[in-house]
Coordinates of C-alpha atoms in Angstrom, one line a residue:
X4 CA 0.0 0.3 -0.1
X5 CA 1.6 3.2 -1.1
X6 CA 0.5 6.3 0.6
X7 CA 0.7 9.3 -1.5
X8 CA 0.4 13.2 -0.4
X9 CA -0.9 16.2 -2.8
X10 CA 0.7 19.4 -2.0
X11 CA -2.7 21.8 -2.0
X12 CA -1.9 25.4 -2.7
X13 CA -4.4 28.3 -1.9
X14 CA -5.7 29.8 -5.7
X15 CA -4.2 32.5 -6.9
X16 CA -5.7 35.9 -6.6
X17 CA -7.6 37.1 -9.5
X18 CA -7.7 40.3 -11.7
X19 CA -11.1 41.0 -10.0
X20 CA -9.6 40.4 -6.5
X21 CA -6.6 42.5 -7.0
X22 CA -9.0 45.2 -8.3
X23 CA -11.3 44.5 -5.1
X24 CA -8.4 45.0 -2.5
X25 CA -7.1 48.2 -4.7
X26 CA -10.9 50.2 -4.7
X27 CA -10.7 49.1 -0.7
X28 CA -7.5 50.6 -0.1
X29 CA -8.3 53.7 -2.2
X30 CA -11.8 53.9 -0.2
X31 CA -10.0 53.1 3.0
X32 CA -7.4 56.2 2.3
X33 CA -10.0 58.7 1.3
X34 CA -11.7 58.3 4.8
X35 CA -8.6 58.8 6.6
X36 CA -7.2 61.7 4.8
X37 CA -10.9 63.5 5.2
X38 CA -10.6 62.6 8.9
X39 CA -7.2 64.2 8.7
X40 CA -8.7 67.3 6.9
X41 CA -11.2 67.7 9.6
X42 CA -8.7 67.6 12.3
X43 CA -6.5 70.3 10.3
X44 CA -9.0 72.9 9.3
X45 CA -10.8 72.7 12.8
X46 CA -7.6 73.6 14.4
X47 CA -7.5 70.2 16.3
X48 CA -10.3 71.8 18.3
X49 CA -12.2 68.3 19.7
X50 CA -15.5 70.0 20.1
X51 CA -15.6 71.0 16.1
X52 CA -14.4 67.3 15.4
X53 CA -17.1 65.2 17.7
X54 CA -20.0 67.3 16.4
X55 CA -19.1 66.4 12.8
X56 CA -18.7 63.1 13.5
X57 CA -21.8 62.7 15.7
X58 CA -23.7 64.0 12.0
X59 CA -21.8 61.2 10.3
X60 CA -23.1 58.6 12.5
X61 CA -26.3 59.8 12.1
X62 CA -26.5 60.1 8.5
X63 CA -24.6 56.5 8.4
X64 CA -27.2 54.8 10.1
X65 CA -29.8 56.5 7.7
X66 CA -27.7 55.5 5.1
X67 CA -27.2 52.0 6.0
X68 CA -31.1 51.6 6.5
X69 CA -31.3 52.9 2.7
X70 CA -28.6 50.4 1.6
X71 CA -30.8 47.1 2.9
X72 CA -33.7 48.9 0.6
X73 CA -31.8 49.8 -2.3
X74 CA -28.7 48.4 -2.3
X75 CA -29.3 44.7 -1.3
X76 CA -33.1 45.2 -2.4
X77 CA -33.4 47.5 -4.8
X78 CA -36.1 49.3 -3.8
X79 CA -36.1 53.3 -4.3
X80 CA -37.1 55.0 -1.0
X81 CA -37.2 58.8 -1.5
X82 CA -38.6 59.3 1.7
X83 CA -36.8 58.5 4.3
X84 CA -36.9 61.8 6.2
X85 CA -40.4 60.4 6.9
X86 CA -39.2 57.8 8.8
X87 CA -36.8 59.4 10.6
X88 CA -39.7 62.2 11.3
X89 CA -41.5 59.2 12.7
X90 CA -38.8 58.0 15.0
X91 CA -37.5 61.3 16.4
X92 CA -41.0 62.7 17.2
X93 CA -41.9 59.6 18.8
X94 CA -39.0 59.4 21.2
X95 CA -39.2 62.9 21.9
X96 CA -42.7 62.4 23.1
X97 CA -42.4 59.7 25.0
X98 CA -39.4 60.8 27.1
X99 CA -40.2 63.9 29.2
X100 CA -40.3 66.9 27.5
X101 CA -42.1 70.1 27.0
X102 CA -44.2 71.3 23.5
X103 CA -42.5 74.3 22.2
X104 CA -44.1 77.6 22.5
X105 CA -47.1 76.5 24.6
X106 CA -44.5 74.9 27.1
X107 CA -46.5 72.4 28.6
X108 CA -44.6 69.1 29.9
X109 CA -45.5 65.3 29.0
X110 CA -43.8 61.8 28.8
X111 CA -42.4 59.8 31.2
X112 CA -41.0 56.8 29.7
X113 CA -37.1 55.6 30.1
X114 CA -35.0 56.5 27.2
X115 CA -34.7 52.5 26.2
X116 CA -38.4 51.9 26.2
X117 CA -38.7 55.1 24.1
X118 CA -35.8 54.1 21.8
X119 CA -37.9 50.6 21.2
X120 CA -41.1 52.3 20.6
X121 CA -39.3 54.7 17.7
X122 CA -37.7 51.7 15.9
X123 CA -41.2 50.0 16.4
X124 CA -42.9 52.9 15.1
X125 CA -40.6 53.1 11.8
X126 CA -41.5 49.6 11.6
X127 CA -44.9 50.2 11.5
X128 CA -44.7 53.0 8.7
X129 CA -43.0 50.6 6.8
X130 CA -45.6 47.7 7.0
X131 CA -48.2 50.6 6.1
X132 CA -46.6 51.9 3.5
X133 CA -45.2 49.0 2.0
X134 CA -48.7 46.9 2.1
X135 CA -50.4 49.3 -0.9
X136 CA -46.8 50.4 -2.7
X137 CA -44.4 48.0 -2.6
X138 CA -45.6 45.9 -5.8
X139 CA -44.8 49.4 -7.2
X140 CA -41.6 49.6 -9.7
X141 CA -39.0 52.1 -10.0
X142 CA -39.8 56.1 -9.8
X143 CA -43.4 55.5 -8.5
X144 CA -42.4 53.7 -5.7
X145 CA -39.8 56.6 -5.5
X146 CA -42.7 59.1 -6.1
X147 CA -44.8 57.6 -3.3
X148 CA -42.4 57.9 -0.4
X149 CA -41.6 61.4 -1.2
X150 CA -45.4 62.2 -0.9
X151 CA -45.6 60.2 2.4
X152 CA -42.9 62.1 4.2
X153 CA -44.2 65.4 3.0
X154 CA -47.7 64.6 4.3
X155 CA -46.0 63.3 7.9
X156 CA -43.8 66.7 7.8
X157 CA -47.0 69.0 6.6
X158 CA -49.4 66.9 9.3
X159 CA -47.1 67.5 12.5
X160 CA -47.7 70.7 12.0
X161 CA -51.6 70.5 12.3
X162 CA -51.4 68.9 15.7
X163 CA -50.9 71.2 18.8
X164 CA -50.4 67.6 20.6
X165 CA -47.2 67.3 18.7
X166 CA -46.0 71.4 19.0
X167 CA -47.3 71.9 15.8
X168 CA -44.5 74.2 14.0
X169 CA -42.7 75.4 17.1
X170 CA -41.8 71.3 18.0
X171 CA -40.8 70.1 20.8
X172 CA -37.8 70.8 23.3
X173 CA -36.2 69.8 26.8
X174 CA -36.2 65.9 25.8
X175 CA -32.3 65.2 25.8
X176 CA -32.4 65.6 29.8
X177 CA -32.8 62.0 30.3
X178 CA -30.5 60.6 28.0
X179 CA -27.8 63.2 29.0
X180 CA -28.2 61.8 32.5
X181 CA -27.5 58.5 31.8
X182 CA -23.5 59.3 30.8
X183 CA -21.2 57.4 32.8
X184 CA -18.7 59.0 35.1
X185 CA -15.7 58.3 32.9
X186 CA -17.3 60.2 30.1
X187 CA -17.5 63.5 32.2
X188 CA -13.6 62.7 32.8
X189 CA -13.1 62.2 29.2
X190 CA -15.2 65.3 28.1
X191 CA -12.8 67.8 30.7
X192 CA -9.6 66.3 29.6
X193 CA -10.6 67.2 25.6
X194 CA -12.7 70.6 26.8
X195 CA -16.0 69.3 25.4
X196 CA -19.3 69.3 26.7
X197 CA -20.3 66.0 28.1
X198 CA -23.4 65.4 26.6
X199 CA -21.6 65.8 23.1
X200 CA -18.9 63.5 23.7
X201 CA -21.6 60.6 25.5
X202 CA -24.0 61.4 22.2
X203 CA -20.6 60.3 20.1
X204 CA -20.0 57.3 21.7
X205 CA -23.7 56.4 21.7
X206 CA -24.4 57.2 18.2
X207 CA -20.9 55.1 16.8
X208 CA -21.8 52.4 19.0
X209 CA -25.2 52.3 17.4
X210 CA -23.4 52.2 13.8
X211 CA -21.5 49.2 15.0
X212 CA -24.4 47.4 16.2
X213 CA -26.4 47.9 13.1
X214 CA -23.3 47.4 10.7
X215 CA -23.2 44.0 12.7
X216 CA -26.8 43.3 12.4
X217 CA -26.9 44.1 8.7
X218 CA -23.6 42.0 8.0
X219 CA -25.4 38.9 10.0
X220 CA -28.5 39.3 7.8
X221 CA -27.3 40.1 4.4
X222 CA -24.6 36.5 4.7
X223 CA -27.9 34.8 5.5
X224 CA -30.1 32.9 3.2
X225 CA -32.4 35.6 3.4
X226 CA -30.2 38.2 2.5
X227 CA -29.1 35.8 -0.8
X228 CA -32.8 35.8 -1.7
X229 CA -32.7 40.3 -1.1
X230 CA -30.2 40.3 -3.7
X231 CA -31.6 37.8 -5.8
X232 CA -35.0 39.7 -6.0
X233 CA -32.7 43.1 -6.7
X234 CA -31.1 41.2 -9.7
X235 CA -34.1 39.4 -11.0
X236 CA -37.5 39.4 -9.2
X237 CA -39.4 37.3 -11.7
X238 CA -36.9 34.4 -11.6
X239 CA -36.8 34.6 -7.6
X240 CA -41.4 34.2 -7.7
X241 CA -40.4 31.3 -10.5
X242 CA -38.4 29.7 -7.8
X243 CA -41.7 30.0 -5.5
X244 CA -40.5 32.9 -3.7
X245 CA -42.8 35.3 -1.7
X246 CA -40.9 38.5 -3.4
X247 CA -43.6 40.8 -2.2
X248 CA -43.5 39.3 1.5
X249 CA -39.3 39.7 1.3
X250 CA -39.8 43.3 0.0
X251 CA -42.4 44.3 2.8
X252 CA -40.1 42.7 5.3
X253 CA -37.0 45.1 3.9
X254 CA -38.9 48.0 4.2
X255 CA -40.2 46.9 7.9
X256 CA -36.3 46.6 9.1
X257 CA -35.2 49.6 6.9
X258 CA -38.3 51.7 8.9
X259 CA -37.0 50.4 12.1
X260 CA -33.3 51.3 11.6
X261 CA -34.2 54.6 10.1
X262 CA -36.8 55.2 13.0
X263 CA -33.3 54.7 15.2
X264 CA -31.6 57.2 13.0
X265 CA -34.1 59.6 13.8
X266 CA -33.8 59.3 17.6
X267 CA -30.0 60.4 17.2
X268 CA -31.0 63.1 14.6
X269 CA -33.3 64.6 17.4
X270 CA -30.5 64.1 20.3
X271 CA -28.1 65.8 18.0
X272 CA -30.6 68.8 17.2
X273 CA -31.5 69.3 21.0
X274 CA -34.9 70.4 19.6
X275 CA -37.1 69.1 16.7
X276 CA -39.8 70.6 14.7
X277 CA -41.4 70.0 11.1
X278 CA -38.4 72.6 9.5
X279 CA -35.6 70.0 10.5
X280 CA -37.3 67.1 8.3
X281 CA -37.4 68.6 4.6
X282 CA -36.6 66.6 1.8
X283 CA -33.0 67.7 1.7
X284 CA -32.2 65.3 5.0
X285 CA -33.0 62.5 2.7
X286 CA -30.8 63.8 -0.1
X287 CA -27.9 63.7 2.7
X288 CA -28.2 60.3 3.3
X289 CA -28.6 59.3 -0.3
X290 CA -25.7 61.4 -0.8
X291 CA -23.6 59.1 1.5
X292 CA -25.1 56.1 0.3
X293 CA -23.6 56.9 -3.3
X294 CA -20.6 58.2 -2.4
X295 CA -19.7 55.0 -0.1
X296 CA -21.5 52.5 -2.6
X297 CA -24.4 51.1 -2.8
X298 CA -24.6 47.1 -1.8
X299 CA -21.3 47.8 0.5
X300 CA -21.9 46.8 3.7
X301 CA -19.0 49.5 4.9
X302 CA -19.7 52.0 2.2
X303 CA -22.4 53.8 3.9
X304 CA -20.6 54.4 6.8
X305 CA -17.2 55.6 4.6
X306 CA -19.3 57.7 2.8
X307 CA -21.4 59.5 5.8
X308 CA -18.0 60.7 7.2
X309 CA -16.6 62.1 4.0
X310 CA -19.8 63.8 2.8
X311 CA -20.1 65.2 6.2
X312 CA -16.2 66.5 6.4
X313 CA -16.7 68.0 2.9
X314 CA -20.1 69.5 3.5
X315 CA -19.3 71.4 6.8
X316 CA -15.2 72.2 6.2
X317 CA -15.4 73.6 2.8
X318 CA -16.9 76.7 3.5
X319 CA -14.1 77.4 6.4
X320 CA -11.4 76.9 3.4
X321 CA -13.4 78.9 1.2
X322 CA -12.8 81.7 3.9
X323 CA -9.5 81.5 3.8
X324 CA -9.0 81.5 0.3
X325 CA -11.5 84.2 0.1
X326 CA -11.3 86.5 2.9
X327 CA -13.3 89.2 1.3
X328 CA -16.7 87.0 0.2
X329 CA -19.4 87.4 2.0
X330 CA -20.8 84.7 4.1
X331 CA -23.6 83.8 2.3
X332 CA -21.2 83.5 -0.7
X333 CA -18.8 81.6 1.5
X334 CA -21.6 78.7 2.3
X335 CA -22.2 78.1 -1.6
X336 CA -18.9 76.5 -2.7
X337 CA -19.2 73.4 0.0
X338 CA -22.7 72.7 -2.2
X339 CA -20.8 73.5 -5.5
X340 CA -18.2 71.0 -4.3
X341 CA -20.2 68.2 -3.4
X342 CA -22.1 68.2 -6.7
X343 CA -18.9 68.1 -8.7
X344 CA -17.8 65.1 -6.4
X345 CA -21.0 63.3 -6.8
X346 CA -20.4 64.0 -10.8
X347 CA -17.6 62.7 -10.8
X348 CA -18.1 60.1 -9.4
X349 CA -21.0 58.8 -11.2
X350 CA -18.9 59.3 -14.7
X351 CA -16.1 57.0 -13.5
X352 CA -17.1 55.2 -10.4
X353 CA -21.1 55.0 -10.5
X354 CA -20.9 52.0 -8.2
X355 CA -19.2 54.3 -5.3
X356 CA -16.1 53.8 -3.4
X357 CA -17.1 50.3 -1.9
X358 CA -19.6 49.3 -4.5
X359 CA -18.8 46.4 -7.0
X360 CA -20.1 47.3 -10.5
X361 CA -21.2 43.5 -10.9
X362 CA -23.6 44.3 -8.1
X363 CA -25.0 47.5 -9.3
X364 CA -28.5 47.2 -9.5
X365 CA -29.7 48.8 -13.2
X366 CA -33.3 47.3 -13.4
X367 CA -34.9 49.2 -10.1
X368 CA -37.5 47.5 -8.5

């Protein structure tokens, strides 16, 4: 009996694998450069850095919700701000608060229960919105979601129990009181308010938790069905899968994540009113997703960081380059630069920094 051993070698990396690694390295490098620019342009002031990164975390969570709906399933949701509104208002109304100009107080729920309720509210909105509309395709679904978001925003202004146009105030105290002692020590050493550092820690912890949950969902058999629906819904139906039910689940889960981002959004603002939930918020979330790459797990996070650094720090750069410009004129370059950045990206890398060209959804479901 002769025993032979075969030497096995790992397969050589393909050209596609090499290109993918280069793409990830470039995206990571751009994120690092954006952070370095943030530190340099802010004069290494932690209060400015933390403020920008809190906004990046809020929109990263919102963009991850859109990524689940569009990047992995092909659902075009242009009413993301409506889900954030429902989450933010639910949280603010349930914890101790005051109603704008009226000054009436209310709410007694603990923070954790109010956060869960905000996510459930976003989930229910996804259910109610999805049942009649999830069968719509492409731009029709986009139009409906835009309309729903505007109906919610304008509707809030009509109810005195929601603060009308004066909004809700004094709802962050219960959250701020949860900050442990070491956060206060860190805040003093960094010369930043304790509440800002505490929100920064919580917001980025939420980003990591959502990223972990998204990774588990997308790499599961359920996630593979979503990608199949995005690529060819008719083929999925032919295999006996209920595409309607899967898409409805995505809207519900995406709505819950968007409701959570609405809570972070409300905590960052400190007071909310209908004017805070304009369609521009949806545009910001979509921009972060496009920059990072739809269909990529880390893309929305990196895209949100780059987006907020560019958006907030371009004005200070314009002030240094053009000191004679008025304040109104100085604020314009950030939107011009962001628009130019998106145009260049759509021309040369339509899949974004971390997205894959072979997974780019061209036929919107």
